[in-house]
Coordinates of C-alpha atoms and ligand atoms in Angstrom, one line a residue:
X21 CA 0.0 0.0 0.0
X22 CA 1.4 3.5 -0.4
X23 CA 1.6 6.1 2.1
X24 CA -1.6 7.8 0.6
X25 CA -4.0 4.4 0.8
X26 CA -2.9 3.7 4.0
X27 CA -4.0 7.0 5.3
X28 CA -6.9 7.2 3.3
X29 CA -8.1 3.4 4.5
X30 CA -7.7 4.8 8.3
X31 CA -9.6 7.2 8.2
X32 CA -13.1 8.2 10.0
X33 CA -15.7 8.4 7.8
X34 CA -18.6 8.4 9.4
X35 CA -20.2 11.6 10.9
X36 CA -18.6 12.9 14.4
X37 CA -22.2 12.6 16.5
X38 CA -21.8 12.9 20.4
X39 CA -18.1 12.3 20.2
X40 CA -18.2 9.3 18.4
X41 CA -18.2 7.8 14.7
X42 CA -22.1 7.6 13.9
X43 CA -23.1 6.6 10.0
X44 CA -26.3 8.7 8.5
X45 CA -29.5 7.5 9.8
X46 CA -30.1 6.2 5.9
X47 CA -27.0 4.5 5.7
X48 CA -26.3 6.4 2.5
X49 CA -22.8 8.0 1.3
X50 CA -21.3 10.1 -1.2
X51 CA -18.1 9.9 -2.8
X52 CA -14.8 12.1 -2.4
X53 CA -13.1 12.3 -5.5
X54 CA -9.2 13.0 -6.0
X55 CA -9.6 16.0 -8.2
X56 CA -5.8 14.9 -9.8
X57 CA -7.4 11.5 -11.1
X58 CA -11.1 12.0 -11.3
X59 CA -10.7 8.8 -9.1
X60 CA -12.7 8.1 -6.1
X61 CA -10.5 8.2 -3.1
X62 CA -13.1 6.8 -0.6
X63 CA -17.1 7.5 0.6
X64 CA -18.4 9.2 3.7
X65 CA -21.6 9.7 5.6
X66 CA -24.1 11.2 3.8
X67 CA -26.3 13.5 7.1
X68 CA -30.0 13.7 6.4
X69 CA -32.1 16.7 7.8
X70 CA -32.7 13.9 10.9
X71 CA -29.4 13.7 11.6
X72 CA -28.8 17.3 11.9
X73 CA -31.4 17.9 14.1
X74 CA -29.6 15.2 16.5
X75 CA -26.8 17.1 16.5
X76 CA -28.6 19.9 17.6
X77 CA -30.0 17.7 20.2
X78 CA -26.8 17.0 21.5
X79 CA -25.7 20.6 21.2
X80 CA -28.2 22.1 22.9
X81 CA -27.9 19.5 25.6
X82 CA -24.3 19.8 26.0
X83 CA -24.5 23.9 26.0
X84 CA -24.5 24.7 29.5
X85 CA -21.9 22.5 30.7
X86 CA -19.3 23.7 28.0
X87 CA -20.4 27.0 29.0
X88 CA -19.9 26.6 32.5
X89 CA -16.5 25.0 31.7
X90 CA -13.2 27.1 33.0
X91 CA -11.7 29.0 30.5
X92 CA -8.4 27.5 31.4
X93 CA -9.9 23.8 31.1
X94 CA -11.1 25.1 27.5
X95 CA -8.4 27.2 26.9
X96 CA -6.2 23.4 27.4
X97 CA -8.3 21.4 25.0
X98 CA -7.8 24.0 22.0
X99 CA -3.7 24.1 22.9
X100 CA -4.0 19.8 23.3
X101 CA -5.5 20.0 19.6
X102 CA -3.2 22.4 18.4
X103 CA -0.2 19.7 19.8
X104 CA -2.4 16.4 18.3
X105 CA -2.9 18.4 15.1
X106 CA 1.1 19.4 15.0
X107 CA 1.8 15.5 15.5
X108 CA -0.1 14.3 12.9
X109 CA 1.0 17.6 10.3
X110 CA 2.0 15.3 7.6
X111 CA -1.2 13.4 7.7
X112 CA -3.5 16.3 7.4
X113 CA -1.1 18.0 4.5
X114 CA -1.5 14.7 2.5
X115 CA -5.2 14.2 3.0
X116 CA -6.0 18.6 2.0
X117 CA -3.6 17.6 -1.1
X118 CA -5.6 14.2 -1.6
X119 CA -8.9 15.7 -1.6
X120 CA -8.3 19.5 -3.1
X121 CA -5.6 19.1 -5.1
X122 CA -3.1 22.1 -3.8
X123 CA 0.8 20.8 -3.5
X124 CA 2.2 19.0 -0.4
X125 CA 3.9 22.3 0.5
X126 CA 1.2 24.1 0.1
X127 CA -1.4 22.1 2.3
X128 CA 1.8 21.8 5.1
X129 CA 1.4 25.8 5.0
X130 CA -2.3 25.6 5.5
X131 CA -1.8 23.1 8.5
X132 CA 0.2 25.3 10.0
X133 CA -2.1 28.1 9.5
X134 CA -5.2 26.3 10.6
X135 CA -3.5 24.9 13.6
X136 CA -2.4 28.4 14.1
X137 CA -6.5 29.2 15.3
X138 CA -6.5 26.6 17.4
X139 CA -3.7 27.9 19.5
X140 CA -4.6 31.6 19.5
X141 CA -7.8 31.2 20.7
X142 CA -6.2 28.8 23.1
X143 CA -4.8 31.7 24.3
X144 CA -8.2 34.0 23.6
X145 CA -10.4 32.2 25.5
X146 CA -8.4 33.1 29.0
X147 CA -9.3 36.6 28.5
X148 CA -13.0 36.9 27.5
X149 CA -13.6 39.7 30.3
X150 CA -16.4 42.4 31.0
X151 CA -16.6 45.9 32.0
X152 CA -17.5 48.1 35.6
X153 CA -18.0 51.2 36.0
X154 CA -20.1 53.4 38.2
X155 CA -23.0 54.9 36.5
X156 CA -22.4 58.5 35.6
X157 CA -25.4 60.2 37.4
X158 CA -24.3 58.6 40.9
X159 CA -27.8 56.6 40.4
X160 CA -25.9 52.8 40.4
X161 CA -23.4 50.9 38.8
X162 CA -22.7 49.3 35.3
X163 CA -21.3 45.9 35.1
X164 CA -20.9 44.3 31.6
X165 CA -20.5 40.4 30.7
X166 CA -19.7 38.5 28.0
X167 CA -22.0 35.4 27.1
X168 CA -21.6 32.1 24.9
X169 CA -24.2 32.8 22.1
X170 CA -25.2 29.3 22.0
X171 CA -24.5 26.9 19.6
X172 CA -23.5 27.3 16.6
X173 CA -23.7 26.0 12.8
X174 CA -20.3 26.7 10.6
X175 CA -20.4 26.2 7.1
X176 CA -17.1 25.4 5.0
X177 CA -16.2 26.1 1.9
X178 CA -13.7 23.4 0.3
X179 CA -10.8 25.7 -0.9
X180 CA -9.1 25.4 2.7
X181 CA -10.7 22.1 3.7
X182 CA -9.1 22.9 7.4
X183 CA -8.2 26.4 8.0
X184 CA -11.6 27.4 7.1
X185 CA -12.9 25.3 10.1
X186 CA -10.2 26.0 12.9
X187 CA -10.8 29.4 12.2
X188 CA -14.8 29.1 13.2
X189 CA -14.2 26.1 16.0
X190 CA -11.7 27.2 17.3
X191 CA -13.2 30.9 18.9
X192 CA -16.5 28.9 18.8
X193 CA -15.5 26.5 21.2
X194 CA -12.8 28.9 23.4
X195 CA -16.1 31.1 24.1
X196 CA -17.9 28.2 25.8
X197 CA -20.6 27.9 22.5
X198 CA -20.9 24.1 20.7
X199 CA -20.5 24.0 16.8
X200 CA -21.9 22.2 14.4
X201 CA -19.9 22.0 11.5
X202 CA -21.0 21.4 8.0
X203 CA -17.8 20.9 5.0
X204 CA -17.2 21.2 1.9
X205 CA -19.1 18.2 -0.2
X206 CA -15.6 18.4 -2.3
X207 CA -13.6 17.9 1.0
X208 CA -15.6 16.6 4.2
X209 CA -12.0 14.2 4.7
X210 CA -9.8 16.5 6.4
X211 CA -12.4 17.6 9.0
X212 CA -13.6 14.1 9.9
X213 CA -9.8 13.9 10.8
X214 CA -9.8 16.9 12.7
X215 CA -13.0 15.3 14.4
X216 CA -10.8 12.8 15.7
X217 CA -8.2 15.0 16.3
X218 CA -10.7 16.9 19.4
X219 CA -12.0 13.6 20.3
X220 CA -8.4 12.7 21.6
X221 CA -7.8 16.2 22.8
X222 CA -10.4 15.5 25.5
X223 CA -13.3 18.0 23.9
X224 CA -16.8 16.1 25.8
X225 CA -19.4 14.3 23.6
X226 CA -21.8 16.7 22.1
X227 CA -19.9 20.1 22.1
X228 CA -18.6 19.3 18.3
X229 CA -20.4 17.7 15.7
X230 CA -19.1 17.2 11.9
X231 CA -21.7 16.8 9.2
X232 CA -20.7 16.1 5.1
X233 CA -23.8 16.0 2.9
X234 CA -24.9 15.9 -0.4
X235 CA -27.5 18.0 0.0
X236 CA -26.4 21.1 2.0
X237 CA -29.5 23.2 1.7
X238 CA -31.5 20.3 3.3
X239 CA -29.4 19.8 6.2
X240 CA -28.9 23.6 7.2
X241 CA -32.7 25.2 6.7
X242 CA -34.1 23.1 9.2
X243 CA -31.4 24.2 11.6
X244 CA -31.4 27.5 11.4
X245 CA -35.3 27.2 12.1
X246 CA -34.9 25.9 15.1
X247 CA -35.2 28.2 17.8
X248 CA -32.1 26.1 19.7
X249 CA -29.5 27.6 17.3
X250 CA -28.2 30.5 18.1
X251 CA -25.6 31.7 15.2
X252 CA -24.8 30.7 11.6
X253 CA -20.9 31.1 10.9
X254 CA -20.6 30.9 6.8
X255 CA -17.7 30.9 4.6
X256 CA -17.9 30.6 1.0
X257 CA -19.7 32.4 -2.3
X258 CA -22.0 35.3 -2.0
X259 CA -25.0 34.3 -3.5
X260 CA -25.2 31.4 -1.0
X261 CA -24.1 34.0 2.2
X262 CA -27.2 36.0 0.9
X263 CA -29.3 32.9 1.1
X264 CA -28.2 32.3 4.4
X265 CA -29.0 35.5 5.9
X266 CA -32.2 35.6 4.4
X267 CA -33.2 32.4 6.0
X268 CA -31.6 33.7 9.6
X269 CA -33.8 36.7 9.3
X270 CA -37.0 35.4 9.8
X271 CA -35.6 34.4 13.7
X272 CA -33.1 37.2 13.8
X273 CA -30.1 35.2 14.1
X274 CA -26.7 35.9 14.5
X275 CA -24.5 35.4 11.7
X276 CA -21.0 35.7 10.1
X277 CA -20.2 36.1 6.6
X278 CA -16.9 35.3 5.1
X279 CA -17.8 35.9 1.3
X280 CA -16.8 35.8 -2.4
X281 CA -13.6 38.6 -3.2
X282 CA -12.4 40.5 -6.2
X283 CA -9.4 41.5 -4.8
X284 CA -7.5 44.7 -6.8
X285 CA -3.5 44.4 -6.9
X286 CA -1.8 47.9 -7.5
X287 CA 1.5 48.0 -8.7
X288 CA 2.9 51.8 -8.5
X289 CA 5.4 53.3 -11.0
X290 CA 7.4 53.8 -7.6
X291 CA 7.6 49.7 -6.8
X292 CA 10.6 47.2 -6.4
X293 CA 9.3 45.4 -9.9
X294 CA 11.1 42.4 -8.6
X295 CA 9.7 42.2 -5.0
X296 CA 6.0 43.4 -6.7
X297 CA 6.4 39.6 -9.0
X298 CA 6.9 37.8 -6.4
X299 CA 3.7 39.3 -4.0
X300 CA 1.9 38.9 -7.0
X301 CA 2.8 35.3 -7.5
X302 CA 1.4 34.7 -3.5
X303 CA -1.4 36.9 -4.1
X304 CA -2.1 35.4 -7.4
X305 CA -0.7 31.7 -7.7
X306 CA -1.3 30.4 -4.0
X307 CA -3.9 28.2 -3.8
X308 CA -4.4 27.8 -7.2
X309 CA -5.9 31.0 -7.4
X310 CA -8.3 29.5 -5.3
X311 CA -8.4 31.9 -2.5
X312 CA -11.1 34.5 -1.7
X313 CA -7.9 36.8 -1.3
X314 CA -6.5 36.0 -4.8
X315 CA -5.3 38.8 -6.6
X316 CA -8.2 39.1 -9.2
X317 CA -7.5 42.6 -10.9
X318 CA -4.2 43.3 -11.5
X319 CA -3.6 47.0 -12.2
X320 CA -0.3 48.2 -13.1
X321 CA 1.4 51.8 -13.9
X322 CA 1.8 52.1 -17.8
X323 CA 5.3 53.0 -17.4
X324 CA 6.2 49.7 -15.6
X325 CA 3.4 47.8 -17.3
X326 CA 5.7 45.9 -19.7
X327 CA 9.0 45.2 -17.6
X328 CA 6.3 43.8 -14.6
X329 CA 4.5 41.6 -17.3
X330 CA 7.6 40.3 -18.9
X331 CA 8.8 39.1 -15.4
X332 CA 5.9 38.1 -14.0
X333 CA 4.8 35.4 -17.1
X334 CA 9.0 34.4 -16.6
X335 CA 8.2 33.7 -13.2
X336 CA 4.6 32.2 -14.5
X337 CA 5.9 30.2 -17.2
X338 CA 8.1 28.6 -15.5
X339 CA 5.9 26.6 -12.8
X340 CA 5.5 23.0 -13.3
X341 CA 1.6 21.9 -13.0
X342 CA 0.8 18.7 -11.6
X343 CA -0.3 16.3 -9.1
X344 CA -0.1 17.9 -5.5
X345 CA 1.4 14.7 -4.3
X346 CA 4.6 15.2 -6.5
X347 CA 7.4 16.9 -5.0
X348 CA 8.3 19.5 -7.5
X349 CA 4.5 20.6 -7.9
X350 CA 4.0 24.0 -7.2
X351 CA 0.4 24.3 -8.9
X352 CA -1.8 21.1 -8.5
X353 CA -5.2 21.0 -10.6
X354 CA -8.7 23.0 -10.0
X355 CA -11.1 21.6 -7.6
X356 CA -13.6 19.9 -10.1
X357 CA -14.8 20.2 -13.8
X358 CA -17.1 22.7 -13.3
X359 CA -14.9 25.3 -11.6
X360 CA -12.4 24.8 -14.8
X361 CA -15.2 25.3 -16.7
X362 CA -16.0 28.7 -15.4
X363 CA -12.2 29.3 -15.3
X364 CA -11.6 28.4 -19.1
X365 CA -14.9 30.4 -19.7
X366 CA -13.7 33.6 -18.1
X367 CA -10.3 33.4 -19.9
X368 CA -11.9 32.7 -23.3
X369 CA -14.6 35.9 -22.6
X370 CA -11.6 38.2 -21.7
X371 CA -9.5 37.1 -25.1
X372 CA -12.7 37.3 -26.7
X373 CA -13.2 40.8 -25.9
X374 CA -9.4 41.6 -27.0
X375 CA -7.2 40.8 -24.0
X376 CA -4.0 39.7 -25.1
X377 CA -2.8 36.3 -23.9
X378 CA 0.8 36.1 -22.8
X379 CA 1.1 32.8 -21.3
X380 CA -1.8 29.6 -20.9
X381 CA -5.0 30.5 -21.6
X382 CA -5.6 26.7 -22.2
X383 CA -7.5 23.7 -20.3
X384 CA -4.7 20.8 -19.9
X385 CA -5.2 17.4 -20.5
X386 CA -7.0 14.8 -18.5
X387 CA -7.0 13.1 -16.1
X388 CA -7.7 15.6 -13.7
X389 CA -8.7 19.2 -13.6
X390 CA -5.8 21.0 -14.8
X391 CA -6.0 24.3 -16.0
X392 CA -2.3 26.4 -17.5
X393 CA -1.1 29.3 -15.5
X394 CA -2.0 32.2 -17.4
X395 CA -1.2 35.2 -17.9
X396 CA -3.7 38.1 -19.4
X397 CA -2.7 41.7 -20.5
X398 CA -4.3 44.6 -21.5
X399 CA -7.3 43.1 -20.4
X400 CA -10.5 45.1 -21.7
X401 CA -13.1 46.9 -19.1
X402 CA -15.7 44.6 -20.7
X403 CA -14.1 41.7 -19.8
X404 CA -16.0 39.1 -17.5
X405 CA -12.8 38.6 -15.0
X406 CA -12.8 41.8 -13.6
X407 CA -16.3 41.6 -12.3
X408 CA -15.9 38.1 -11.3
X409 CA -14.0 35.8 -8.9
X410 CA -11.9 34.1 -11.0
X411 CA -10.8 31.4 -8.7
X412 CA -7.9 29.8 -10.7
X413 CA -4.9 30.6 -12.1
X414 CA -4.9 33.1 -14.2
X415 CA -3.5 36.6 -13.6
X416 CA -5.1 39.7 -15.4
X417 CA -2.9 43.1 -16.3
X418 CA -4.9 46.3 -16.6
X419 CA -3.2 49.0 -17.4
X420 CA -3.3 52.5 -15.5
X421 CA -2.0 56.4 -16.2
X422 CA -2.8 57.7 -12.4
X423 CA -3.5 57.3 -8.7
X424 CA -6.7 58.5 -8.9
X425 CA -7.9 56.6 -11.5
X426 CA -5.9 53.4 -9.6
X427 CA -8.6 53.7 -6.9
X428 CA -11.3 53.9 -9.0
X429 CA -11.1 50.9 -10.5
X430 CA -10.2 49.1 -7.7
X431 CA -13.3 50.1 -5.9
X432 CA -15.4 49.7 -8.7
X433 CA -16.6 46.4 -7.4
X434 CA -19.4 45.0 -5.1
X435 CA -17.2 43.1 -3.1
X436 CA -14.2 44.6 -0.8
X437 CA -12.5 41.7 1.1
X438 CA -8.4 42.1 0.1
X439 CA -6.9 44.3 -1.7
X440 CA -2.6 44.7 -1.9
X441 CA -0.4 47.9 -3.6
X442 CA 3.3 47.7 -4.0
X443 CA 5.0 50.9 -4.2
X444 CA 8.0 52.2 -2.2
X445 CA 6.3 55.9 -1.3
X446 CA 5.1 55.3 2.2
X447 CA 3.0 58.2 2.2
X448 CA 1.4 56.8 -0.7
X449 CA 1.1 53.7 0.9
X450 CA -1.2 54.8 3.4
X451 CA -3.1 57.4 1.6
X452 CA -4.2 54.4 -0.6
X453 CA -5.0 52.4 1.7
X454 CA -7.5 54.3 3.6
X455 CA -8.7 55.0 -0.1
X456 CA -9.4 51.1 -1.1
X457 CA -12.9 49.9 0.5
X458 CA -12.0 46.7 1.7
X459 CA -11.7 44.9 4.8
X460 CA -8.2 44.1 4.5
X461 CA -5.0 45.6 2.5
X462 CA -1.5 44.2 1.9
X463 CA 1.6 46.9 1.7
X464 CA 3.9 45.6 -0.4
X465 CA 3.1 42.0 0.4
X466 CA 0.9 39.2 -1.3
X467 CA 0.0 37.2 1.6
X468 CA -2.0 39.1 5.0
X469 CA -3.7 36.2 6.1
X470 CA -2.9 35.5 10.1
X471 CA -4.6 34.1 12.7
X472 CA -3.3 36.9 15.3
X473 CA -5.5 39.9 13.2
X474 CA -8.9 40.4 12.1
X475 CA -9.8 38.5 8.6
X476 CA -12.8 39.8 7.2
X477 CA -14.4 42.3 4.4
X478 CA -16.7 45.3 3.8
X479 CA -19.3 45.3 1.1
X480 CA -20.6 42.3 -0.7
X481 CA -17.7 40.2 0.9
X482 CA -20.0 39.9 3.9
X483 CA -19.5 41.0 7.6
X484 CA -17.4 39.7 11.1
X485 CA -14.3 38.8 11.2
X486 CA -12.3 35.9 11.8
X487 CA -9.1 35.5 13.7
X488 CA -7.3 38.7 16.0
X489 CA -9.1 39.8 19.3
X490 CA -11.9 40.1 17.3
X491 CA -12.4 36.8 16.4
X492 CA -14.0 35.8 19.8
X493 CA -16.5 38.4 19.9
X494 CA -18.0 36.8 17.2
X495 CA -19.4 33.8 19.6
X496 CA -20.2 36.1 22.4
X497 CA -23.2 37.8 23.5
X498 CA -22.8 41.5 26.0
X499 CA -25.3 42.0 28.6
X500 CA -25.6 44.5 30.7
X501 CA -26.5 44.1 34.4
X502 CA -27.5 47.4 36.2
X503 CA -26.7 47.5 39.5
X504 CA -28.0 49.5 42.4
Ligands
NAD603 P1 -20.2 27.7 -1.9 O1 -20.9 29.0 -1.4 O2 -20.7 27.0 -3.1 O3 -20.1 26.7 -0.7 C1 -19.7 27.0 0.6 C2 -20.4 26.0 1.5 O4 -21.8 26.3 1.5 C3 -20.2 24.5 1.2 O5 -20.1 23.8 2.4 C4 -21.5 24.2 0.6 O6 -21.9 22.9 0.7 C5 -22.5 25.1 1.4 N1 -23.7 25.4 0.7 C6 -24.0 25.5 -0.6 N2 -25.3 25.8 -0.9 C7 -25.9 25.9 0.4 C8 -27.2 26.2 0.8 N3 -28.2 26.4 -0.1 N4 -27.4 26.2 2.1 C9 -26.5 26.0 3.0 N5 -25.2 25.7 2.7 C10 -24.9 25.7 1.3 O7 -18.7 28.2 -2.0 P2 -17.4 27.3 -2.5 O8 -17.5 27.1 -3.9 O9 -17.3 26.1 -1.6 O10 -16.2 28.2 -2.0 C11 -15.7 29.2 -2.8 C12 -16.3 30.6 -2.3 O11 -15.9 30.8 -1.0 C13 -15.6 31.7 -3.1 O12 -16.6 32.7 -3.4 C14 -14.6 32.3 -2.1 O13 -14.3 33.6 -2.3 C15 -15.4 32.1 -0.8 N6 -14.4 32.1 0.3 C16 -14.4 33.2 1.1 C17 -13.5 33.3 2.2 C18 -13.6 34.4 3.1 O14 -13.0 34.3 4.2 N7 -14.2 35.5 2.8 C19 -12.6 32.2 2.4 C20 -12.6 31.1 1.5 C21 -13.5 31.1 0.4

């Protein structure tokens, strides 16, 4: 057997119910397909609307107890998982490269990343702390507490099969609520791992519960129904966020949303050119281009336009595209067909529409769902891609005379989650950052994302934010008790 079958033959499967391995109440599964082969790696537990609601069951029941749970006892678990999730690093960076395709060095640096949550809210969940003060009139006194909200339903999407989910568990559980977490169809493996991962930390039956299905819609309306559930944590596209809140208005609850991006990418006349390629190739290439933050417009100053596209398709061309699983992959294929068919489609639009293609531009042969690294210049204001997520590879130039007109375009968007400049004026730096309408904004590099600071965006990109001393306050209801 190879390293990869062994792992993928141990694996839990079934759905993380009350702390243990339970199978869907129909028995059915779906599959989870290697997105390098088209093969089937294995099946997992398909969770009906019934078994949701059990879930619930339990994490209502369980509630008050991890509630009433020390902060340090808490706080212990989260830094036990962070150690069991170190220990097992290599396991959990083959499976994320197994089920979504990203290389081996890339899933080790989402391990480390998603572990990352588990250990700063470790550390959060020690300081959750409230307010006094006497009441300005001299009639009483203020004191202020922070609550659990209650438990809680986290949906995934399947681009960081774990980060995504440490980064919702992780304050959900150091603020005393209990989670019910719903992955990616595409990758429910490397949470059912992480299932196991709490079980052995110590985390009680009932406070975390890990649901695939085939039918996500299904599973979730009835929960957020329910009057037991308390908050709806989402990451993943707009249009579903939008559904989401919808159906959390009707009972006004809480809810997160980590949404779809369109992130600009400024490159100044004034920028290191060499130190601007390589942020762009984080910003751009990471993930596959399969990251909310991904670079999706890139603008550049005319009079650098040309040396900065030269170096960047250099630096583009010469990536070799594979399996994740090989050692000398640095970009592994898309998730599935269908996201290479909307990637192919964008590319072919933009072309269409008189964007010239430097690099790619060009859907690679099977198996798998490869996709060439492209590169795109003088792409038109018509053009599909800058509206859109693109979500792969594929990095499109846009040309620019002026500052002003820098901004502009950049905010001309409905989303505003990342956006990044390179330029070596620091004065510059910050007026244009306070100028971009977006959550979050690199300075001259093309990766922000920490667990230690607030992740989140403005506009269409949703609302919260995830990770930072922020993170926490997500889970965590203020009341105010007047005194006398
Ligand atoms: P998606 O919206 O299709 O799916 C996300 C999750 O929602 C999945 O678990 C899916 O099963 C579930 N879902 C789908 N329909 C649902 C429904 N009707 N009711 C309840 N749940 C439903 O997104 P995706 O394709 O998995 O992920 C890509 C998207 O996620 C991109 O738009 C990307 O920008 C976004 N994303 C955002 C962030 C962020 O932090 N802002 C991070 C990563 C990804």
């Amino acid at each position: 057997m190879t390293r990869a079958s062994d792992l993928i033959s141990s694996l839990p499967t079934d759905l993380w119910l009350a702390g243990k391995q339970t199978p869907a109440s129909t028995g059915a599964r779906f599959g989870v397909l290697d997105p390098a082969t088209g093969q089937k790696l294995t099946s997992v537990a398909d969770a009906t609307p019934t078994d949701g609601l059990r879930a619930l069951d339990h994490a209502a029941s369980a509630h008050a107890m991890w509630a009433a749970t020390p902060a340090r006892e808490r706080s212990e678990i989260l830094r036990r998982a962070f150690d069991l999730l170190h220990s097992r690093a290599e396991d959990f960076a083959l499976l994320i490269t197994l089920e979504m395709g990203k290389s081996l060095a890339e899933s080790r640096g989402e391990v480390k990343y998603g572990a990352e949550f588990l250990r700063w809210f470790s550390e959060e969940a020690v300081r959750i702390s409230g307010r006094y003060s006497p009441a300005p009139a001299g009639t009483g006194r203020i004191l202020v507490t922070k609550n659990p909200v209650g438990p809680v339903l986290a949906i995934t999407p399947w681009n960081f099969p774990l980060a995504m989910g440490t980064r919702k568990i992780a304050p959900a559980l150091a603020a005393g609520c209990t989670v019910l977490v719903k992955p990616a169809e595409d990758t429910p493996l490397t949470m059912l791992l992480l299932g196991q991962v709490f079980a052995d930390a110590g985390l009680p039956g009932g406070v975390l519960s890990i649901l695939p299905t085939s039918d996500a819609g299904s599973l979730s309306r009835p929960l957020i129904a329910d009057p037991r559930l308390r908050k709806v944590t989402f990451t993943g596209s707009t249009g579903v966020g939008k559904l989401l809140v919808a159906e959390a208005a009707d009972r006004m609850l809480r809810t997160s949303m980590e949404l779809g991006g369109n992130a600009p990418l400024i490159v100044f006349d004034d920028a290191d050119i060499d130190a601007a390629v390589e942020g762009t190739m984080l910003a751009k290439m990471r993930n596959t281009g399969e990251a909310c933050t991904a670079a999706n417009r890139i603008y550049v100053a005319n009079p650098v336009r040309e040396q900065f596209t030269m170096k960047l398709t250099a630096r583009i061309e010469a990536l070799t595209v594979g399996s994740g699983t090989h050692a000398d992959t640095d970009i592994g294929p898309l998730i599935n067909d269908r996201q290479r068919r909307t990637v192919s489609a964008l590319v072919d639009d933009a072309a269409s529409k008189g964007a010239r293609i430097r690099t790619g531009g060009r859907v690679l042969d099977g198996p798998g769902f490869f996709y060439s690294p492209t590169v795109l210049d003088e792409v038109p204001h018509t053009a599909n891609l800058l509206r859109e997520e693109i979500f792969g590879p594929v990095a499109a130039i846009v040309g620019f005379d002026s500052e002003e007109t820098a901004i502009a375009a950049a905010n001309d968007t409905r989303f505003g989650l990342a956006s990044y400049i390179f330029t070596e004026n620091l004065d510059r730096a910050m007026r244009v950052s306070a100028a971009l309408d977006s959550g979050m904004v690199g300075i001259n590099r093309g990766i922000i994302s920490d667990a230690a600071a607030p992740f989140g965006g403005v506009k269409e990109s949703g609302f919260g934010r995830e990770g930072g001393t922020e993170g926490i306050e997500e889970y965590l209801d203020t009341k105010y008790i007047a005194l006398q």
